[in-house]
Amino acid sequence: MRSLIAIPMFLVVSSMAPRLALAHVPFAGLNDLYNGLLHPVVVPAHLLLLAAAGLLLGKQGSRAVPPSFLLFCLFTLTGLVATTFFAGGIGERYLLGVAAVIGLLIAANLRIPFILCFILAALTGFLLGFDSTQTVLVGDAKFFSLLGSGLGLCFLFLYPLAFADYFSDRNWQKIGVRIVGSWVAASAILVLALSLQPPSG
Amino acid sequence: MKFGRLTLVICAVLMCSTIAQAHEGGGITGGFVSGFVHPILGWDHVAAMVAVGLWGAFLGNPAIWVLPVVFPLVMAFGGALGVMGIPIPSIETGIAVSAIVLGAMVAFAVRPPLWIAAVMVGIFAIFHGHAHGTELPSAANPLAYSAGFVISTGMLHLSGIAFGLLVRWPAGKVAVRTCGVIISLAGVGFLTGLL
């Protein structure tokens, strides 16, 4: 009889006990690789910049897409490696600033030179990789988490890239991409304004 | 006696700190959802946004896509003013007037040059953006909140455009202009406090 009360009580108490503070590990119960893979999905600034860069580069035509993607992957890896030397990340403000500029470029329907496409792909990859820093994890856990973040960023980048490249034939498709670009710019500008505010009180 | 100790342990555990997670999902979802529903739950926002879409469809190319691209960008400017605490007088009046004027433009089938239409829509966008922007600092996740309300606003434009495309048919033109009348009257209701 006692055990019938004691066991549920023990389970309740143990479930309420404090656990490890997990920075950048959003989902408990998942392994480090998968948590890293999901990291860009739960950081809105990463998603916004990925969408903006992917849409802009995707709408430049099929010739620009493969080298842009390769550069993005390469510089994401560089950014991830850099996190092992410089902890702290890049900060949401810079990610949003780049996203706002890219969003405006999409909305303005500018055709940008290839060299600028490649610079943007490299810059975006590096910023996102560098901002996926893991300050709490060490050793294998950190390695697998960063590997997962890199894979997640590269996979996610493919979606807007392919979307903008595929929907680039008809006029309404191009307009749709421009409207999404204006949404990205608007969201980024608003939060940028908020982050530039001095702390109240 | 043992039970008393156990109770003490439970009470102590209950007071302990909970998990600290950076980028936890709840704030993002909550922020996005509250941002998404903010324009939808305000009838004055809905009326004006749908009117922008209707007017764009009525004006045809290129207004049909210029207005939905211009609106979020200018709205972001208005939102930034709201975030920075720069006051704009009579925000609610401006939003109500936007419904009256934009509804009237559709009702009377007014076709001004594109730049005039863009400037008019842009001015009203500042009022709407300011109203959303003042809510931003208190949002669970400001970026998710702003993405939510920008997307929601865009969806309202698109619904207006979709309905506005009925102007290709004579009966549809009547339906769209009637909708403009209803929006304009609703605007009067918002202004006078009847709605």
Short mmCIF file of C-alpha atoms in Angstrom, two decimals:
data_model
loop_
_atom_site.label_atom_id
_atom_site.label_comp_id
_atom_site.label_asym_id
_atom_site.label_seq_id
_atom_site.Cartn_x
_atom_site.Cartn_y
_atom_site.Cartn_z
CA MET A 1 0.00 0.00 0.00
CA ARG A 2 2.82 2.32 0.96
CA SER A 3 4.62 1.63 -2.32
CA LEU A 4 1.43 2.49 -4.19
CA ILE A 5 1.64 6.02 -2.78
CA ALA A 6 5.41 6.30 -2.65
CA ILE A 7 6.10 5.43 -6.29
CA PRO A 8 3.75 8.01 -7.88
CA MET A 9 4.94 10.56 -5.31
CA PHE A 10 8.56 9.86 -6.20
CA LEU A 11 7.74 10.24 -9.92
CA VAL A 12 5.95 13.54 -9.33
CA VAL A 13 8.79 14.88 -7.19
CA SER A 14 11.49 13.78 -9.60
CA SER A 15 9.61 15.33 -12.53
CA MET A 16 9.60 18.65 -10.68
CA ALA A 17 13.29 18.58 -9.87
CA PRO A 18 15.46 21.23 -11.54
CA ARG A 19 17.35 20.08 -14.58
CA LEU A 20 20.32 21.22 -16.60
CA ALA A 21 20.09 24.71 -18.07
CA LEU A 22 20.19 24.04 -21.80
CA ALA A 23 21.10 27.01 -23.95
CA HIS A 24 20.21 26.51 -27.61
CA VAL A 25 18.90 23.00 -26.93
CA PRO A 26 15.22 23.49 -27.44
CA PHE A 27 13.81 19.99 -27.33
CA ALA A 28 14.39 17.77 -24.35
CA GLY A 29 14.69 14.06 -25.07
CA LEU A 30 16.22 14.44 -28.52
CA ASN A 31 19.84 13.67 -29.23
CA ASP A 32 22.39 16.41 -29.87
CA LEU A 33 22.50 15.95 -33.65
CA TYR A 34 18.74 16.24 -34.01
CA ASN A 35 18.57 19.15 -31.60
CA GLY A 36 21.20 20.93 -33.66
CA LEU A 37 19.27 20.10 -36.83
CA LEU A 38 16.14 21.72 -35.39
CA HIS A 39 17.99 24.75 -34.01
CA PRO A 40 17.48 27.02 -37.08
CA VAL A 41 13.78 26.13 -37.10
CA VAL A 42 13.20 27.59 -33.64
CA VAL A 43 15.27 30.75 -34.08
CA PRO A 44 13.04 33.19 -36.00
CA ALA A 45 15.97 35.43 -37.00
CA HIS A 46 17.69 32.46 -38.66
CA LEU A 47 14.52 31.51 -40.51
CA LEU A 48 13.99 35.08 -41.68
CA LEU A 49 17.53 35.45 -43.02
CA LEU A 50 17.44 32.01 -44.65
CA ALA A 51 14.15 32.86 -46.37
CA ALA A 52 15.41 36.25 -47.53
CA ALA A 53 18.75 35.04 -48.88
CA GLY A 54 17.22 31.95 -50.48
CA LEU A 55 14.51 33.94 -52.25
CA LEU A 56 16.91 36.60 -53.52
CA LEU A 57 19.49 34.13 -54.82
CA GLY A 58 16.84 31.77 -56.19
CA LYS A 59 15.26 34.51 -58.28
CA GLN A 60 18.59 35.36 -59.97
CA GLY A 61 18.22 32.37 -62.28
CA SER A 62 19.45 28.79 -62.42
CA ARG A 63 23.04 29.77 -63.22
CA ALA A 64 23.47 31.51 -59.90
CA VAL A 65 21.81 28.85 -57.74
CA PRO A 66 24.37 25.96 -57.57
CA PRO A 67 27.46 28.09 -56.83
CA SER A 68 25.48 30.18 -54.33
CA PHE A 69 24.37 27.05 -52.50
CA LEU A 70 27.89 25.62 -52.42
CA LEU A 71 29.30 28.89 -51.10
CA PHE A 72 26.56 29.05 -48.49
CA CYS A 73 27.40 25.53 -47.25
CA LEU A 74 31.13 26.25 -47.22
CA PHE A 75 30.78 29.47 -45.25
CA THR A 76 28.23 27.95 -42.88
CA LEU A 77 30.88 25.38 -42.06
CA THR A 78 33.44 28.17 -41.63
CA GLY A 79 31.08 30.00 -39.26
CA LEU A 80 30.47 26.84 -37.25
CA VAL A 81 34.20 26.20 -36.94
CA ALA A 82 34.68 29.84 -35.89
CA THR A 83 32.26 29.35 -32.99
CA THR A 84 34.80 27.04 -31.34
CA PHE A 85 37.28 29.95 -31.17
CA PHE A 86 34.96 32.91 -30.59
CA ALA A 87 31.96 32.16 -28.40
CA GLY A 88 28.99 34.46 -28.08
CA GLY A 89 27.44 34.46 -31.53
CA ILE A 90 26.84 37.35 -33.87
CA GLY A 91 23.66 38.78 -32.35
CA GLU A 92 20.13 38.98 -33.71
CA ARG A 93 20.54 42.65 -34.67
CA TYR A 94 23.06 41.92 -37.43
CA LEU A 95 21.06 39.00 -38.79
CA LEU A 96 17.97 41.19 -38.97
CA GLY A 97 19.90 44.04 -40.59
CA VAL A 98 21.10 41.77 -43.40
CA ALA A 99 17.61 40.21 -43.71
CA ALA A 100 16.03 43.68 -44.00
CA VAL A 101 18.45 44.76 -46.75
CA ILE A 102 17.94 41.51 -48.68
CA GLY A 103 14.16 41.75 -48.24
CA LEU A 104 14.21 45.26 -49.72
CA LEU A 105 16.32 44.02 -52.65
CA ILE A 106 13.69 41.31 -53.32
CA ALA A 107 10.78 43.76 -53.06
CA ALA A 108 12.56 46.19 -55.42
CA ASN A 109 12.99 43.33 -57.93
CA LEU A 110 16.63 44.18 -58.54
CA ARG A 111 18.75 41.88 -60.66
CA ILE A 112 22.07 41.81 -58.85
CA PRO A 113 25.48 40.92 -60.33
CA PHE A 114 26.68 37.34 -59.82
CA ILE A 115 29.59 38.44 -57.70
CA LEU A 116 27.21 40.14 -55.25
CA CYS A 117 25.08 36.96 -55.16
CA PHE A 118 28.12 34.96 -54.14
CA ILE A 119 29.16 37.51 -51.52
CA LEU A 120 25.64 37.47 -50.05
CA ALA A 121 25.53 33.66 -50.01
CA ALA A 122 28.90 33.53 -48.24
CA LEU A 123 27.98 36.28 -45.77
CA THR A 124 24.63 34.69 -44.92
CA GLY A 125 26.21 31.27 -44.44
CA PHE A 126 28.94 32.63 -42.20
CA LEU A 127 26.58 34.75 -40.06
CA LEU A 128 24.14 31.88 -39.53
CA GLY A 129 26.88 29.37 -38.81
CA PHE A 130 28.59 31.73 -36.40
CA ASP A 131 25.32 32.49 -34.61
CA SER A 132 24.66 28.76 -34.03
CA THR A 133 27.20 28.80 -31.24
CA GLN A 134 26.90 26.30 -28.38
CA THR A 135 28.18 27.69 -25.11
CA VAL A 136 26.94 24.99 -22.76
CA LEU A 137 27.74 21.78 -24.61
CA VAL A 138 31.27 20.34 -24.78
CA GLY A 139 33.06 17.50 -26.52
CA ASP A 140 31.05 15.11 -28.67
CA ALA A 141 27.75 16.72 -27.69
CA LYS A 142 28.96 20.09 -29.00
CA PHE A 143 30.36 18.54 -32.19
CA PHE A 144 27.14 16.70 -33.03
CA SER A 145 25.00 19.70 -32.16
CA LEU A 146 27.04 21.99 -34.44
CA LEU A 147 27.02 19.35 -37.18
CA GLY A 148 23.24 19.15 -36.88
CA SER A 149 22.93 22.95 -37.03
CA GLY A 150 25.06 23.02 -40.18
CA LEU A 151 22.97 20.35 -41.86
CA GLY A 152 19.75 22.04 -40.76
CA LEU A 153 20.85 25.41 -42.15
CA CYS A 154 21.88 23.92 -45.50
CA PHE A 155 18.68 21.88 -45.86
CA LEU A 156 16.47 24.83 -44.93
CA PHE A 157 18.32 27.13 -47.32
CA LEU A 158 17.36 24.82 -50.19
CA TYR A 159 13.62 25.47 -49.75
CA PRO A 160 13.44 29.23 -50.49
CA LEU A 161 16.22 28.84 -53.07
CA ALA A 162 14.29 26.18 -54.97
CA PHE A 163 10.96 27.96 -54.41
CA ALA A 164 12.16 31.23 -55.96
CA ASP A 165 13.97 29.45 -58.79
CA TYR A 166 10.93 27.30 -59.63
CA PHE A 167 8.41 30.12 -59.41
CA SER A 168 10.23 32.53 -61.70
CA ASP A 169 8.49 32.04 -65.05
CA ARG A 170 5.13 33.74 -64.75
CA ASN A 171 4.51 37.31 -63.74
CA TRP A 172 2.29 36.48 -60.77
CA GLN A 173 4.94 34.11 -59.45
CA LYS A 174 7.57 36.84 -59.48
CA ILE A 175 5.09 39.18 -57.76
CA GLY A 176 4.46 36.55 -55.07
CA VAL A 177 8.19 36.33 -54.34
CA ARG A 178 8.42 40.13 -54.16
CA ILE A 179 5.50 40.30 -51.73
CA VAL A 180 7.17 37.71 -49.47
CA GLY A 181 10.36 39.79 -49.70
CA SER A 182 8.48 42.85 -48.50
CA TRP A 183 7.07 40.81 -45.59
CA VAL A 184 10.59 39.71 -44.62
CA ALA A 185 11.88 43.29 -44.77
CA ALA A 186 8.92 44.62 -42.77
CA SER A 187 9.30 42.02 -40.00
CA ALA A 188 13.06 42.57 -39.78
CA ILE A 189 12.79 46.39 -39.73
CA LEU A 190 10.24 46.30 -36.89
CA VAL A 191 12.29 44.08 -34.62
CA LEU A 192 15.45 45.96 -35.56
CA ALA A 193 13.76 49.15 -34.37
CA LEU A 194 12.85 47.39 -31.14
CA SER A 195 16.37 46.08 -30.58
CA LEU A 196 17.86 49.55 -31.16
CA GLN A 197 15.73 50.95 -28.35
CA PRO A 198 17.63 51.70 -25.14
CA PRO A 199 16.49 49.48 -22.26
CA SER A 200 13.65 51.12 -20.36
CA GLY A 201 13.72 51.82 -16.66
CA MET B 1 6.78 11.67 11.00
CA LYS B 2 8.16 10.27 7.75
CA PHE B 3 5.20 11.82 5.94
CA GLY B 4 6.08 15.22 7.40
CA ARG B 5 9.65 14.99 6.08
CA LEU B 6 8.39 13.92 2.70
CA THR B 7 6.06 16.92 2.60
CA LEU B 8 8.97 19.20 3.44
CA VAL B 9 11.06 17.71 0.62
CA ILE B 10 8.21 18.12 -1.85
CA CYS B 11 7.70 21.75 -0.83
CA ALA B 12 11.42 22.42 -1.18
CA VAL B 13 11.52 20.84 -4.64
CA LEU B 14 8.48 22.80 -5.77
CA MET B 15 10.26 26.05 -4.96
CA CYS B 16 13.35 25.10 -6.98
CA SER B 17 14.08 26.81 -10.29
CA THR B 18 12.71 25.41 -13.53
CA ILE B 19 14.54 24.71 -16.76
CA ALA B 20 16.22 27.62 -18.54
CA GLN B 21 16.02 27.10 -22.29
CA ALA B 22 17.21 29.57 -24.87
CA HIS B 23 15.00 29.61 -27.97
CA GLU B 24 12.27 27.55 -26.40
CA GLY B 25 9.33 26.95 -28.69
CA GLY B 26 6.44 28.31 -26.63
CA GLY B 27 7.40 31.99 -26.92
CA ILE B 28 7.85 31.72 -30.66
CA THR B 29 4.51 30.03 -31.24
CA GLY B 30 2.72 32.33 -28.81
CA GLY B 31 4.36 35.40 -30.34
CA PHE B 32 3.50 34.35 -33.88
CA VAL B 33 -0.09 33.46 -33.04
CA SER B 34 -0.73 36.67 -31.09
CA GLY B 35 0.81 38.69 -33.95
CA PHE B 36 -1.18 36.76 -36.54
CA VAL B 37 -4.52 37.30 -34.83
CA HIS B 38 -3.89 40.97 -33.94
CA PRO B 39 -5.02 42.39 -37.31
CA ILE B 40 -7.75 39.76 -37.71
CA LEU B 41 -9.40 40.46 -34.37
CA GLY B 42 -9.65 44.19 -35.06
CA TRP B 43 -12.53 44.83 -37.45
CA ASP B 44 -11.12 48.22 -38.34
CA HIS B 45 -7.85 46.61 -39.50
CA VAL B 46 -9.69 43.89 -41.43
CA ALA B 47 -11.91 46.39 -43.25
CA ALA B 48 -9.01 48.62 -44.30
CA MET B 49 -6.74 45.74 -45.35
CA VAL B 50 -9.44 44.10 -47.46
CA ALA B 51 -10.17 47.50 -49.01
CA VAL B 52 -6.50 47.83 -50.03
CA GLY B 53 -6.72 44.49 -51.83
CA LEU B 54 -10.06 45.36 -53.44
CA TRP B 55 -8.78 48.71 -54.66
CA GLY B 56 -5.61 47.11 -56.01
CA ALA B 57 -7.66 44.58 -57.96
CA PHE B 58 -9.95 47.37 -59.17
CA LEU B 59 -7.03 49.47 -60.40
CA GLY B 60 -5.54 46.48 -62.22
CA ASN B 61 -1.88 46.08 -63.17
CA PRO B 62 0.53 47.21 -61.76
CA ALA B 63 -1.42 48.50 -58.71
CA ILE B 64 -2.62 44.99 -57.91
CA TRP B 65 0.91 44.09 -56.82
CA VAL B 66 2.42 47.50 -56.01
CA LEU B 67 -0.01 48.17 -53.16
CA PRO B 68 0.56 44.84 -51.30
CA VAL B 69 4.35 45.33 -51.65
CA VAL B 70 4.30 48.97 -50.55
CA PHE B 71 1.89 48.52 -47.65
CA PRO B 72 3.98 46.17 -45.42
CA LEU B 73 7.12 48.25 -45.95
CA VAL B 74 5.46 51.53 -44.99
CA MET B 75 3.59 49.74 -42.21
CA ALA B 76 6.99 48.64 -40.84
CA PHE B 77 8.04 52.30 -40.80
CA GLY B 78 4.89 53.18 -38.83
CA GLY B 79 5.52 50.21 -36.57
CA ALA B 80 9.09 51.38 -35.94
CA LEU B 81 7.71 54.79 -34.88
CA GLY B 82 5.37 52.98 -32.49
CA VAL B 83 8.20 50.86 -31.08
CA MET B 84 10.37 53.95 -30.55
CA GLY B 85 7.50 55.63 -28.72
CA ILE B 86 7.17 58.47 -31.24
CA PRO B 87 3.54 59.48 -30.88
CA ILE B 88 1.24 59.90 -33.84
CA PRO B 89 -1.96 61.75 -32.94
CA SER B 90 -5.37 60.13 -33.40
CA ILE B 91 -4.22 56.66 -34.40
CA GLU B 92 -7.66 55.09 -34.01
CA THR B 93 -9.24 57.96 -35.96
CA GLY B 94 -6.67 57.47 -38.72
CA ILE B 95 -7.47 53.76 -38.93
CA ALA B 96 -11.21 54.45 -39.07
CA VAL B 97 -10.69 57.12 -41.74
CA SER B 98 -8.58 54.64 -43.75
CA ALA B 99 -11.59 52.30 -43.92
CA ILE B 100 -13.89 55.17 -44.94
CA VAL B 101 -11.56 56.55 -47.64
CA LEU B 102 -10.36 53.24 -49.09
CA GLY B 103 -13.92 51.86 -49.05
CA ALA B 104 -15.11 55.00 -50.85
CA MET B 105 -12.37 54.64 -53.47
CA VAL B 106 -13.67 51.15 -54.25
CA ALA B 107 -17.34 52.17 -54.04
CA PHE B 108 -16.93 55.07 -56.46
CA ALA B 109 -14.45 53.17 -58.65
CA VAL B 110 -11.91 55.98 -58.32
CA ARG B 111 -8.83 55.39 -60.49
CA PRO B 112 -6.13 57.91 -59.61
CA PRO B 113 -2.56 57.67 -60.95
CA LEU B 114 -0.60 54.85 -59.31
CA TRP B 115 1.66 57.13 -57.30
CA ILE B 116 -1.31 58.89 -55.70
CA ALA B 117 -2.87 55.54 -54.77
CA ALA B 118 0.46 54.33 -53.35
CA VAL B 119 0.92 57.51 -51.28
CA MET B 120 -2.63 57.31 -49.93
CA VAL B 121 -2.25 53.66 -48.97
CA GLY B 122 1.20 54.42 -47.54
CA ILE B 123 -0.14 57.17 -45.26
CA PHE B 124 -2.81 54.85 -43.88
CA ALA B 125 -0.24 52.07 -43.51
CA ILE B 126 1.65 54.26 -41.03
CA PHE B 127 -1.41 54.42 -38.75
CA HIS B 128 -1.96 50.66 -38.91
CA GLY B 129 1.75 49.94 -38.39
CA HIS B 130 1.93 52.29 -35.41
CA ALA B 131 -1.00 50.49 -33.75
CA HIS B 132 0.73 47.11 -34.21
CA GLY B 133 4.16 48.49 -33.29
CA THR B 134 3.09 49.73 -29.87
CA GLU B 135 2.12 46.12 -28.99
CA LEU B 136 5.49 44.75 -30.13
CA PRO B 137 7.63 45.36 -26.99
CA SER B 138 5.22 43.33 -24.84
CA ALA B 139 5.12 40.37 -27.24
CA ALA B 140 6.38 36.96 -26.08
CA ASN B 141 8.72 36.87 -29.08
CA PRO B 142 8.83 40.20 -30.95
CA LEU B 143 10.18 38.76 -34.21
CA ALA B 144 7.60 35.97 -34.32
CA TYR B 145 4.91 38.55 -33.41
CA SER B 146 5.92 40.93 -36.20
CA ALA B 147 6.18 38.08 -38.75
CA GLY B 148 2.72 36.95 -37.65
CA PHE B 149 1.04 40.30 -38.09
CA VAL B 150 2.84 41.10 -41.35
CA ILE B 151 1.79 37.75 -42.85
CA SER B 152 -1.74 38.16 -41.50
CA THR B 153 -1.97 41.65 -43.02
CA GLY B 154 -0.69 40.28 -46.33
CA MET B 155 -3.29 37.51 -46.24
CA LEU B 156 -6.03 40.09 -45.73
CA HIS B 157 -4.74 41.99 -48.77
CA LEU B 158 -4.73 38.78 -50.78
CA SER B 159 -8.30 37.99 -49.74
CA GLY B 160 -9.29 41.48 -50.88
CA ILE B 161 -7.47 40.97 -54.18
CA ALA B 162 -9.12 37.55 -54.66
CA PHE B 163 -12.58 39.05 -54.12
CA GLY B 164 -11.64 42.10 -56.17
CA LEU B 165 -10.80 39.95 -59.20
CA LEU B 166 -14.57 39.55 -59.64
CA VAL B 167 -14.49 42.97 -61.36
CA ARG B 168 -13.84 41.10 -64.61
CA TRP B 169 -17.57 40.39 -64.73
CA PRO B 170 -20.30 43.08 -64.65
CA ALA B 171 -22.13 41.48 -61.71
CA GLY B 172 -18.79 41.08 -59.92
CA LYS B 173 -18.06 44.77 -60.38
CA VAL B 174 -21.34 45.58 -58.62
CA ALA B 175 -20.47 43.13 -55.80
CA VAL B 176 -17.03 44.67 -55.31
CA ARG B 177 -18.36 48.23 -55.29
CA THR B 178 -21.06 47.21 -52.83
CA CYS B 179 -18.32 45.77 -50.63
CA GLY B 180 -16.59 49.15 -50.84
CA VAL B 181 -19.79 50.84 -49.63
CA ILE B 182 -20.05 48.41 -46.70
CA ILE B 183 -16.40 49.01 -45.72
CA SER B 184 -16.88 52.76 -45.91
CA LEU B 185 -20.01 52.61 -43.74
CA ALA B 186 -18.17 50.35 -41.29
CA GLY B 187 -15.46 53.01 -41.16
CA VAL B 188 -18.09 55.57 -40.19
CA GLY B 189 -19.20 53.16 -37.48
CA PHE B 190 -15.62 52.86 -36.17
CA LEU B 191 -15.21 56.62 -36.21
CA THR B 192 -18.45 57.36 -34.37
CA GLY B 193 -18.01 54.46 -31.95
CA LEU B 194 -21.14 52.64 -33.15
CA LEU B 195 -19.00 49.59 -34.10
#
